[in-house]
C-alpha positions as a printed Julia matrix, in Angstrom:
134×3 Matrix{Float64}:
  -8.92    1.47  -14.2
  -5.65    2.5   -12.5
  -3.93    0.35   -9.66
  -1.38    1.56   -7.21
   0.48    0.44   -4.97
   1.57    1.99   -2.24
   5.43    2.33   -1.38
   7.09    4.12    1.79
  10.78    3.83    3.68
  11.52    0.62    5.32
   8.33   -1.34    3.5
   8.68   -4.6     3.15
  10.09   -5.65   -0.28
   7.91   -8.76   -1.01
   4.48   -6.93    0.23
   4.72   -4.96   -3.07
   6.85   -6.95   -5.48
   4.58   -9.89   -5.92
   1.59   -8.0    -6.1
   3.14   -5.71   -8.53
   4.08   -8.61  -10.16
   0.29  -10.02  -10.54
  -1.51   -6.45  -11.73
   0.9    -6.46  -14.38
   0.79  -10.05  -15.46
  -3.25   -8.44  -15.79
  -2.69   -5.49  -17.43
  -0.01   -7.12  -20.12
  -2.16  -10.09  -20.95
  -5.73   -9.16  -19.54
  -6.08   -5.46  -20.61
  -6.49   -5.15  -16.28
  -5.08   -2.02  -14.92
  -1.39   -0.75  -14.85
   0.18   -0.34  -11.71
   1.58    2.46  -10.69
   4.12    2.64   -7.53
   3.0     5.69   -5.34
   4.72    7.12   -2.49
   5.09   10.66   -0.72
   7.53   11.68   -3.43
   9.59   10.7    -6.65
  12.83   10.31   -4.6
  14.01    6.63   -4.09
  12.52    4.84   -1.31
  14.54    2.17    0.43
  13.04   -0.73    1.57
  13.16   -2.99    4.79
  16.15   -4.71    3.23
  17.55   -1.86    1.35
  16.48   -2.59   -2.3
  15.76    1.55   -3.66
  12.72    2.06   -5.44
  11.25    4.6    -7.69
   8.02    6.01   -7.77
   6.54    5.94  -10.65
   3.72    9.3    -9.53
   3.96   10.83   -5.88
   0.78   11.62   -3.35
   0.57   15.08   -5.02
   0.48   13.62   -8.96
  -2.02   10.84   -8.17
  -5.02   10.87   -9.47
  -8.19    8.76   -8.07
  -7.6     4.98   -8.45
  -9.96    1.53   -9.08
  -7.34    0.0    -6.74
  -4.97    1.15   -3.95
  -2.93   -2.22   -2.01
  -0.48   -1.12    1.2
   1.8    -3.57    1.46
   3.06   -3.55    5.08
   6.51   -3.89    6.67
   7.84   -2.98   10.57
   7.48    0.59    9.11
   3.87    0.96    8.6
   3.37    1.27   12.49
   5.07    4.71   11.82
   3.75    5.27    8.86
  -0.19    4.58   10.12
   0.78    8.22   12.24
   1.63   10.08    9.32
  -0.95   12.69    8.41
  -0.41   12.94    4.67
  -0.65    8.77    3.86
  -3.28    8.71    5.77
  -5.3    11.36    3.59
  -4.23    9.8     1.03
  -6.21    6.34    1.3
  -9.13    8.34    3.2
  -9.08   10.26   -0.5
  -9.14    7.37   -2.42
 -11.8     5.95   -0.18
 -14.16    8.51   -1.0
 -13.36    8.23   -4.44
 -14.78    4.54   -4.51
 -11.38    2.9    -4.8
 -11.17   -0.84   -3.32
  -8.31   -0.92   -0.62
  -5.77   -3.62   -0.37
  -3.46   -4.19    2.51
  -0.88   -7.31    2.76
   0.46   -7.91    6.08
   0.39   -5.0     8.7
  -0.09   -2.33    6.15
  -3.81   -3.25    7.32
  -3.11   -0.81   10.53
  -1.69    1.68    7.96
  -6.0     1.24    6.67
  -7.19    1.13   10.3
  -6.15    4.59   11.13
  -7.38    5.87    7.75
 -10.64    4.78    9.64
 -11.12    2.34    6.09
 -11.57   -1.21    8.4
 -14.31    0.45   10.48
 -17.09   -1.95   10.56
 -15.4    -4.83    9.14
 -13.46   -7.82    9.18
  -9.77   -7.91    9.04
  -6.56   -9.43    9.55
  -3.21   -9.23    9.39
   0.57  -11.15    9.6
   0.43  -13.76   12.29
   2.44  -11.96   15.09
   0.08   -8.5    14.67
  -3.58  -10.14   14.85
  -3.71   -9.65   19.09
  -2.71   -5.57   18.04
  -5.03   -5.46   15.41
  -8.1    -7.59   17.94
  -7.2    -4.58   20.29
  -7.11   -1.63   18.17
 -10.06   -2.66   16.69
C-alpha cells in the first residue's frame, strides 16, 4: 500500500500535517501504508504560512498509489487549473486509488472529474462555491 499526500506552493500546513501524522502512526503501529509527500519537483515547497517542506517523490516518480490525499489552502483554486496536477489525480483515480481531500482540496478533485456524480463537502466558507460548481 502507498499513501500519497499532495503538496504544492501555498498548501495549508494543517491540511497535510495532521493526516501525515495519522498515516505515519498507521504505518508504524499497524503495518499500514507509508505516507509519501509528493509534489511537482523535489525542490522545497513553501506552504501557506512559510513552512518549507521536502517532497519524497515528484509527479514523474510516483507510481500507482492506493490512496491520494489532496489538501487545501487558498492556492488550491490556482492549482485546480494546472494540467499536470489534474493529470496526476486522474491517473491515480483510473488506477483505483482511494481519493481523499481536506478543505478546498475538494476543488482540485472536482476539477479532475473525480467528484462527478458524488456528494462532497469543503470548508464552510466555500460550500456555496462547490455547490455552484456542480
